[in-house]
PDB file of C-alpha atoms in Angstrom:
ATOM      1  CA  UNK A   1     -13.554   6.637   3.486  1.00  0.00           C
ATOM      2  CA  UNK A   2     -10.947   7.741   1.274  1.00  0.00           C
ATOM      3  CA  UNK A   3      -9.350   5.396  -1.564  1.00  0.00           C
ATOM      4  CA  UNK A   4      -5.965   5.224  -2.905  1.00  0.00           C
ATOM      5  CA  UNK A   5      -4.080   3.550  -5.767  1.00  0.00           C
ATOM      6  CA  UNK A   6      -0.557   3.470  -5.065  1.00  0.00           C
ATOM      7  CA  UNK A   7       2.001   2.079  -7.744  1.00  0.00           C
ATOM      8  CA  UNK A   8       5.105  -0.209  -6.648  1.00  0.00           C
ATOM      9  CA  UNK A   9       7.860  -1.088  -7.824  1.00  0.00           C
ATOM     10  CA  UNK A  10       9.736  -4.123  -6.753  1.00  0.00           C
ATOM     11  CA  UNK A  11       7.332  -6.757  -5.947  1.00  0.00           C
ATOM     12  CA  UNK A  12       8.510  -9.905  -7.700  1.00  0.00           C
ATOM     13  CA  UNK A  13       6.717 -12.702  -5.968  1.00  0.00           C
ATOM     14  CA  UNK A  14       3.830 -13.616  -3.968  1.00  0.00           C
ATOM     15  CA  UNK A  15       5.899 -13.225  -0.792  1.00  0.00           C
ATOM     16  CA  UNK A  16       6.713  -9.748  -1.577  1.00  0.00           C
ATOM     17  CA  UNK A  17       2.808  -8.629  -1.986  1.00  0.00           C
ATOM     18  CA  UNK A  18       1.980 -10.240   1.272  1.00  0.00           C
ATOM     19  CA  UNK A  19       5.016  -8.130   2.643  1.00  0.00           C
ATOM     20  CA  UNK A  20       3.505  -4.760   1.217  1.00  0.00           C
ATOM     21  CA  UNK A  21      -0.103  -5.644   2.324  1.00  0.00           C
ATOM     22  CA  UNK A  22       0.766  -6.581   5.565  1.00  0.00           C
ATOM     23  CA  UNK A  23       2.826  -3.025   5.689  1.00  0.00           C
ATOM     24  CA  UNK A  24      -0.288  -1.272   4.531  1.00  0.00           C
ATOM     25  CA  UNK A  25      -2.557  -3.106   6.983  1.00  0.00           C
ATOM     26  CA  UNK A  26      -0.285  -2.028  10.029  1.00  0.00           C
ATOM     27  CA  UNK A  27      -0.894   1.603   9.528  1.00  0.00           C
ATOM     28  CA  UNK A  28      -3.639   2.662  11.605  1.00  0.00           C
ATOM     29  CA  UNK A  29      -6.530   3.989   9.618  1.00  0.00           C
ATOM     30  CA  UNK A  30      -6.402   1.794   6.658  1.00  0.00           C
ATOM     31  CA  UNK A  31      -9.571  -0.279   6.516  1.00  0.00           C
ATOM     32  CA  UNK A  32      -9.011  -2.583   3.388  1.00  0.00           C
ATOM     33  CA  UNK A  33      -6.230  -3.139   1.193  1.00  0.00           C
ATOM     34  CA  UNK A  34      -5.818  -5.441  -2.341  1.00  0.00           C
ATOM     35  CA  UNK A  35      -2.270  -5.832  -3.688  1.00  0.00           C
ATOM     36  CA  UNK A  36      -1.767  -6.921  -6.984  1.00  0.00           C
ATOM     37  CA  UNK A  37       1.154  -8.681  -8.273  1.00  0.00           C
ATOM     38  CA  UNK A  38       0.425  -8.230 -11.971  1.00  0.00           C
ATOM     39  CA  UNK A  39      -0.518  -4.595 -11.799  1.00  0.00           C
ATOM     40  CA  UNK A  40       2.458  -3.715  -9.410  1.00  0.00           C
ATOM     41  CA  UNK A  41      -0.380  -1.009  -7.126  1.00  0.00           C
ATOM     42  CA  UNK A  42      -2.121  -1.021  -4.271  1.00  0.00           C
ATOM     43  CA  UNK A  43      -5.808  -0.113  -3.492  1.00  0.00           C
ATOM     44  CA  UNK A  44      -5.927   1.037  -0.288  1.00  0.00           C
ATOM     45  CA  UNK A  45      -9.518   2.461   1.750  1.00  0.00           C
ATOM     46  CA  UNK A  46      -8.605   4.405   4.631  1.00  0.00           C
ATOM     47  CA  UNK A  47      -9.962   7.524   7.212  1.00  0.00           C
ATOM     48  CA  UNK A  48      -8.848  10.211   6.465  1.00  0.00           C
ATOM     49  CA  UNK A  49      -9.398  11.444   9.632  1.00  0.00           C
ATOM     50  CA  UNK A  50      -6.841   9.051  10.990  1.00  0.00           C
ATOM     51  CA  UNK A  51      -3.888   8.913   8.645  1.00  0.00           C
ATOM     52  CA  UNK A  52      -3.251   9.854   4.985  1.00  0.00           C
ATOM     53  CA  UNK A  53      -1.621   9.023   1.492  1.00  0.00           C
ATOM     54  CA  UNK A  54       2.013  10.110   2.572  1.00  0.00           C
ATOM     55  CA  UNK A  55       1.773   7.582   5.513  1.00  0.00           C
ATOM     56  CA  UNK A  56       0.712   4.650   3.182  1.00  0.00           C
ATOM     57  CA  UNK A  57       3.271   5.321   1.045  1.00  0.00           C
ATOM     58  CA  UNK A  58       6.031   5.556   3.478  1.00  0.00           C
ATOM     59  CA  UNK A  59       4.597   2.079   5.167  1.00  0.00           C
ATOM     60  CA  UNK A  60       5.703   0.954   1.946  1.00  0.00           C
ATOM     61  CA  UNK A  61       9.217   2.185   1.672  1.00  0.00           C
ATOM     62  CA  UNK A  62      10.353   0.971   5.004  1.00  0.00           C
ATOM     63  CA  UNK A  63       9.084  -2.216   3.720  1.00  0.00           C
ATOM     64  CA  UNK A  64      11.709  -1.953   1.071  1.00  0.00           C
ATOM     65  CA  UNK A  65       9.668  -1.113  -1.855  1.00  0.00           C
ATOM     66  CA  UNK A  66       9.980   1.563  -3.936  1.00  0.00           C
ATOM     67  CA  UNK A  67       6.501   4.022  -4.827  1.00  0.00           C
ATOM     68  CA  UNK A  68       6.094   5.442  -8.358  1.00  0.00           C
ATOM     69  CA  UNK A  69       4.588   8.631  -8.761  1.00  0.00           C
TER      70      UNK A  69
END
């Protein structure tokens, strides 16, 4: 199991937080996700044999938010 911290720009409210969390959870191979609105980041645990950070970041972008490097 790998962990990744993803910095996210554009989350303004609890709805945004839930949208990002739902988008990340929908990625096959993601085991757990915790999105912090205050810290503007997501902590993601995933199976590296199934998915990778690029796929998870892509899900955040597709949900309408910007991923910071």
